[in-house]
mmCIF file of C-alpha atoms in Angstrom:
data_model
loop_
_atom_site.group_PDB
_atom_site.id
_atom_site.type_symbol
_atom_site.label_atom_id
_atom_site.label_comp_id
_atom_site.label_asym_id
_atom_site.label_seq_id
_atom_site.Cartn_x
_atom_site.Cartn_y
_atom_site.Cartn_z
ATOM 1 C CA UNK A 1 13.656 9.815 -13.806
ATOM 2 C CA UNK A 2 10.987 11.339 -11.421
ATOM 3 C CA UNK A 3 8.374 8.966 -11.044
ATOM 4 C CA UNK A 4 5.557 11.342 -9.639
ATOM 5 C CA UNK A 5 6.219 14.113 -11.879
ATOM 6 C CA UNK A 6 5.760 11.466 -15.048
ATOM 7 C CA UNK A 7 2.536 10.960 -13.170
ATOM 8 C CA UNK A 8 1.281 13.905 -12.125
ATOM 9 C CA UNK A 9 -1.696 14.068 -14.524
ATOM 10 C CA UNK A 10 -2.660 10.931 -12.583
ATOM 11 C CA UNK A 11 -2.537 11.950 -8.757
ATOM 12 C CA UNK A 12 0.138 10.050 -7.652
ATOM 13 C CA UNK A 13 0.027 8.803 -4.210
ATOM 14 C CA UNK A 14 3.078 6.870 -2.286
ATOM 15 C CA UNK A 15 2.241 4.014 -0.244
ATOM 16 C CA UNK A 16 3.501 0.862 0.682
ATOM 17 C CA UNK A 17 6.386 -0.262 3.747
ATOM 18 C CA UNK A 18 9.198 2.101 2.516
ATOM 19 C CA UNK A 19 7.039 5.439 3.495
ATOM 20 C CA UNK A 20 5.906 3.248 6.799
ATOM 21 C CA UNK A 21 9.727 2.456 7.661
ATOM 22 C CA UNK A 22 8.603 -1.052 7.061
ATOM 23 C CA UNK A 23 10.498 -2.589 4.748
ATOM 24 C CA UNK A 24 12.096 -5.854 4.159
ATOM 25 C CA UNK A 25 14.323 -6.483 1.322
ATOM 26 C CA UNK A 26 11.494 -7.731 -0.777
ATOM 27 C CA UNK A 27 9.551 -4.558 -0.197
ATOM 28 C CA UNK A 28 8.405 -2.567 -3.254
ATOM 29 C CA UNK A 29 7.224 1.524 -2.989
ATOM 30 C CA UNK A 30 3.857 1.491 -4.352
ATOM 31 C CA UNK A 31 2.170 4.577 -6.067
ATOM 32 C CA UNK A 32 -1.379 4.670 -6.308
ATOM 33 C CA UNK A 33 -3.016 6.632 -9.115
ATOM 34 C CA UNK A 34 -6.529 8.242 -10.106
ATOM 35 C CA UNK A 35 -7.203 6.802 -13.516
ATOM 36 C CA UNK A 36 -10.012 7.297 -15.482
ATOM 37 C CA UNK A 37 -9.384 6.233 -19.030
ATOM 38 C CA UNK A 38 -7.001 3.060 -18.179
ATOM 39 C CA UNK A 39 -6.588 2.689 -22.112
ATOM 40 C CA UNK A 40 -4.544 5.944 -22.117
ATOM 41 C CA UNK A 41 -3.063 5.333 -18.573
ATOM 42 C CA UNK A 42 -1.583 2.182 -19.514
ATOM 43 C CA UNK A 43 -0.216 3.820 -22.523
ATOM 44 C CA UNK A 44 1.250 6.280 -20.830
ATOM 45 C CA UNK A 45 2.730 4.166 -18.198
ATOM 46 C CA UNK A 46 4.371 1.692 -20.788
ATOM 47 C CA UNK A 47 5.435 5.114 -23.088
ATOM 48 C CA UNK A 48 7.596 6.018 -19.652
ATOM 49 C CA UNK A 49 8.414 3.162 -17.898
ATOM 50 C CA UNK A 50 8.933 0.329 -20.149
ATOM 51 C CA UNK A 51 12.640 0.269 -20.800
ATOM 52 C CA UNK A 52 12.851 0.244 -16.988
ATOM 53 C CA UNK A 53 14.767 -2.799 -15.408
ATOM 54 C CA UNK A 54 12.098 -5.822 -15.015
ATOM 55 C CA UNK A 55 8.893 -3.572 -16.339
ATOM 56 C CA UNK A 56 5.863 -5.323 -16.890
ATOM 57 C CA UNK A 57 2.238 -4.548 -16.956
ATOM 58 C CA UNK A 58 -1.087 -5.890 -16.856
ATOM 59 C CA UNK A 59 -4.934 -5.155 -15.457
ATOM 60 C CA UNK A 60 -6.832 -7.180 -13.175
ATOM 61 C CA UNK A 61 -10.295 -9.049 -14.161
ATOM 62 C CA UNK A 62 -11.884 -8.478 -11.018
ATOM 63 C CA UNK A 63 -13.489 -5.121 -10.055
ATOM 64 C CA UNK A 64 -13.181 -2.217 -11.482
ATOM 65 C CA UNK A 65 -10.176 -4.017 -13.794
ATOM 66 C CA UNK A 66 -6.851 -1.582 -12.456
ATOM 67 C CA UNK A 67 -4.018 -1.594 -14.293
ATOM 68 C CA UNK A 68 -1.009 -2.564 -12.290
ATOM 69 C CA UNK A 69 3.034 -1.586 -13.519
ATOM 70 C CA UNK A 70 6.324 -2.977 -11.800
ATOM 71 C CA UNK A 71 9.761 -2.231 -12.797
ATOM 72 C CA UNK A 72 13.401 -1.731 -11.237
ATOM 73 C CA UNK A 73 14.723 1.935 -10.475
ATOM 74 C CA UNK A 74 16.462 4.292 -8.085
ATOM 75 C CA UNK A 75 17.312 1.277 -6.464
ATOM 76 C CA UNK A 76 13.578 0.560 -5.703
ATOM 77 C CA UNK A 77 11.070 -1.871 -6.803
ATOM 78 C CA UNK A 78 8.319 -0.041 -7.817
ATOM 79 C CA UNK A 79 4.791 -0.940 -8.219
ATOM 80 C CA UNK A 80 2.096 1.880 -9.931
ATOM 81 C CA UNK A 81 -1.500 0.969 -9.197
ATOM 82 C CA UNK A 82 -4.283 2.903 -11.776
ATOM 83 C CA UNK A 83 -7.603 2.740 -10.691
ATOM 84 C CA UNK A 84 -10.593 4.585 -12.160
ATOM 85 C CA UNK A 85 -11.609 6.185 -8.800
ATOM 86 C CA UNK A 86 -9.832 9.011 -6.459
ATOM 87 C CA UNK A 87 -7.052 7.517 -4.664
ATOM 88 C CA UNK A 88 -8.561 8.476 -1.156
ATOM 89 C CA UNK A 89 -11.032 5.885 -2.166
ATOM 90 C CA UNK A 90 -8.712 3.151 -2.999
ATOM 91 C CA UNK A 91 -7.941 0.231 -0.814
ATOM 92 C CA UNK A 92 -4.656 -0.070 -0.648
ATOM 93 C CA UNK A 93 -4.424 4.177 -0.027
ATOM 94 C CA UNK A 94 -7.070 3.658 3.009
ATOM 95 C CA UNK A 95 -4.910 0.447 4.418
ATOM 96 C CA UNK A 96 -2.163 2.791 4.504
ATOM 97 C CA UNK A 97 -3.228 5.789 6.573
ATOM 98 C CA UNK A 98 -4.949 3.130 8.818
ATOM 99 C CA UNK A 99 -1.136 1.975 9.105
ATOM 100 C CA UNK A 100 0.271 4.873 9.523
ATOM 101 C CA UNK A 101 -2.395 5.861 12.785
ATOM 102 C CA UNK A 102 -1.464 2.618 14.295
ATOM 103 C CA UNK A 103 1.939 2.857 13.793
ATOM 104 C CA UNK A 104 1.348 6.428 15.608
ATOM 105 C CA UNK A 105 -0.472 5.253 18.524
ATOM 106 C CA UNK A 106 0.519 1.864 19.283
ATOM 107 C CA UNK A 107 4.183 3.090 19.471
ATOM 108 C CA UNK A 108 7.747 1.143 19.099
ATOM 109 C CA UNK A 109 6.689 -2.642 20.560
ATOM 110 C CA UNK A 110 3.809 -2.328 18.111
ATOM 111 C CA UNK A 111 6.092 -1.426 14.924
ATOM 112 C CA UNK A 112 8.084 -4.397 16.087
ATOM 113 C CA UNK A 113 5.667 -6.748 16.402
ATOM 114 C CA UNK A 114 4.361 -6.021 12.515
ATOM 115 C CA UNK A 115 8.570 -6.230 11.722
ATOM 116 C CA UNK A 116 8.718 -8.948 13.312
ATOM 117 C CA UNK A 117 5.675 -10.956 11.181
ATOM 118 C CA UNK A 118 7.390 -8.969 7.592
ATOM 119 C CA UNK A 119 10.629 -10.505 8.326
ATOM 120 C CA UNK A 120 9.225 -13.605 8.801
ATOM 121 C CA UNK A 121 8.106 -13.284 5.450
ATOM 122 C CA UNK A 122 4.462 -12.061 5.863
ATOM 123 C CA UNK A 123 2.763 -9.516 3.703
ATOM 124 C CA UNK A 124 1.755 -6.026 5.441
ATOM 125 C CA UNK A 125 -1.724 -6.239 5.730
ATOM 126 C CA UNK A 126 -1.608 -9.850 7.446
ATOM 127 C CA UNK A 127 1.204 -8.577 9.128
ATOM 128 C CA UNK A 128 -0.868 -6.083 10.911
ATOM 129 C CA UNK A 129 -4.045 -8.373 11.687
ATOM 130 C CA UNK A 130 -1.211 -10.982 13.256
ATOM 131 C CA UNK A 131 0.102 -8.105 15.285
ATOM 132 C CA UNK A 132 -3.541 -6.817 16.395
ATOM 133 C CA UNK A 133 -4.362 -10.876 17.025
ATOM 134 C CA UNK A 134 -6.954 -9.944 14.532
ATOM 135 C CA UNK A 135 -8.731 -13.153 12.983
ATOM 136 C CA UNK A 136 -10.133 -13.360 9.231
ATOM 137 C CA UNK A 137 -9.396 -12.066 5.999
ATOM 138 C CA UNK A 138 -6.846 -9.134 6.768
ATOM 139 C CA UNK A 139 -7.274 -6.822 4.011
ATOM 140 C CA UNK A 140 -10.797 -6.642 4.642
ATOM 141 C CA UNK A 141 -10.345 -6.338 8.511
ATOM 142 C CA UNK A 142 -8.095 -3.327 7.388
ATOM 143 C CA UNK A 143 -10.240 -1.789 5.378
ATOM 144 C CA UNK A 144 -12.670 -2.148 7.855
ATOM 145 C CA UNK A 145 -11.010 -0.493 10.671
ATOM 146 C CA UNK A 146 -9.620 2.495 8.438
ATOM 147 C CA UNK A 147 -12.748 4.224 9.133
ATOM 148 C CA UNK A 148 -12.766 4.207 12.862
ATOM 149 C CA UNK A 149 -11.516 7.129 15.034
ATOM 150 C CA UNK A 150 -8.439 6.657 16.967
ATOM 151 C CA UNK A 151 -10.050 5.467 20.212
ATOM 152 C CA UNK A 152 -11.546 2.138 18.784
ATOM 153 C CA UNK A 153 -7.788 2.023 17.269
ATOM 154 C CA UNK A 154 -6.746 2.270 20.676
ATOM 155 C CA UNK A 155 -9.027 -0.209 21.702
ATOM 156 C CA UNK A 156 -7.307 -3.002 19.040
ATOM 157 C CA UNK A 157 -3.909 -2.122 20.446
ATOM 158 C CA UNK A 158 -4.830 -2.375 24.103
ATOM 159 C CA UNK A 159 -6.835 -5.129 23.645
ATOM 160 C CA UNK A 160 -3.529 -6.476 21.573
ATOM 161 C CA UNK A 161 -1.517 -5.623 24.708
ATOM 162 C CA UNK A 162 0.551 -2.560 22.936
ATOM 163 C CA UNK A 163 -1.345 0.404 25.132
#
């Protein structure tokens, strides 16, 4: 089964710890798609993946109501996130490239520090704030920060004590 190429109509986009050498044993690979018409996304989705180990499906109230898939395969947890907006808008898409440039610049003690908050069984996203001693609601402060250019990022991670 290739998972993007089912998806390819949608824009697929990987995300998540795995792709951020992250990843705890609990860690899922997350793939965000562009979905306009979540009717026929979800259809296709379940039409694909529903005979997948542990599939299930469902949309979110809040928002702009994404529909959210999980399911067993490859040997991966996946999670498939359709949202009726280009990924590079999407949260979770803009937490990750912050992620990646501060995995980039604040180097190996800073990776360890966030591996050392996900092993102790913390989500990414608060694992990050925790790491940057970054206080209040960490997917926002995320979000927040994916916008700046890499010398305010510096500026968390010295002031963090990583540069």
């Amino acid at each position: 089964m290739n998972i993007l190429t089912t998806l390819s109509r949608y824009d697929p986009h990987v995300a998540g710890t795995p792709p951020l050498g992250l990843d705890v044993p609990t860690s899922d690979i997350d793939i965000l798609c562009h979905a306009l018409d979540l009717d026929r996304f979800t259809t296709h989705v379940w039409n694909a993946f529903n005979s997948s180990a542990d599939f299930r499906i469902w949309q979110w109230s809040g928002g702009d109501k994404p529909v959210i898939a999980a399911f067993k395969a490859e040997g991966w947890q996946f999670e498939i996130f359709g949202q009726a907006r280009p990924v590079e808008q999407q949260r979770g898409w803009r937490h990750f490239l912050v992620e990646q440039r501060l995995i980039r610049l604040g180097g190996k003690d800073f990776v360890e520090a966030v591996m050392a908050f996900r092993r102790s069984g913390m989500k990414t996203e608060p694992a990050f704030a925790a790491a940057l001693d970054m206080e209040g609601d960490p997917y926002e402060l995320l979000f927040d920060i994916a916008s700046l250019d890499e010398d305010a990022l510096v500026g968390f991670l010295h002031k963090a004590g990583y540069i």
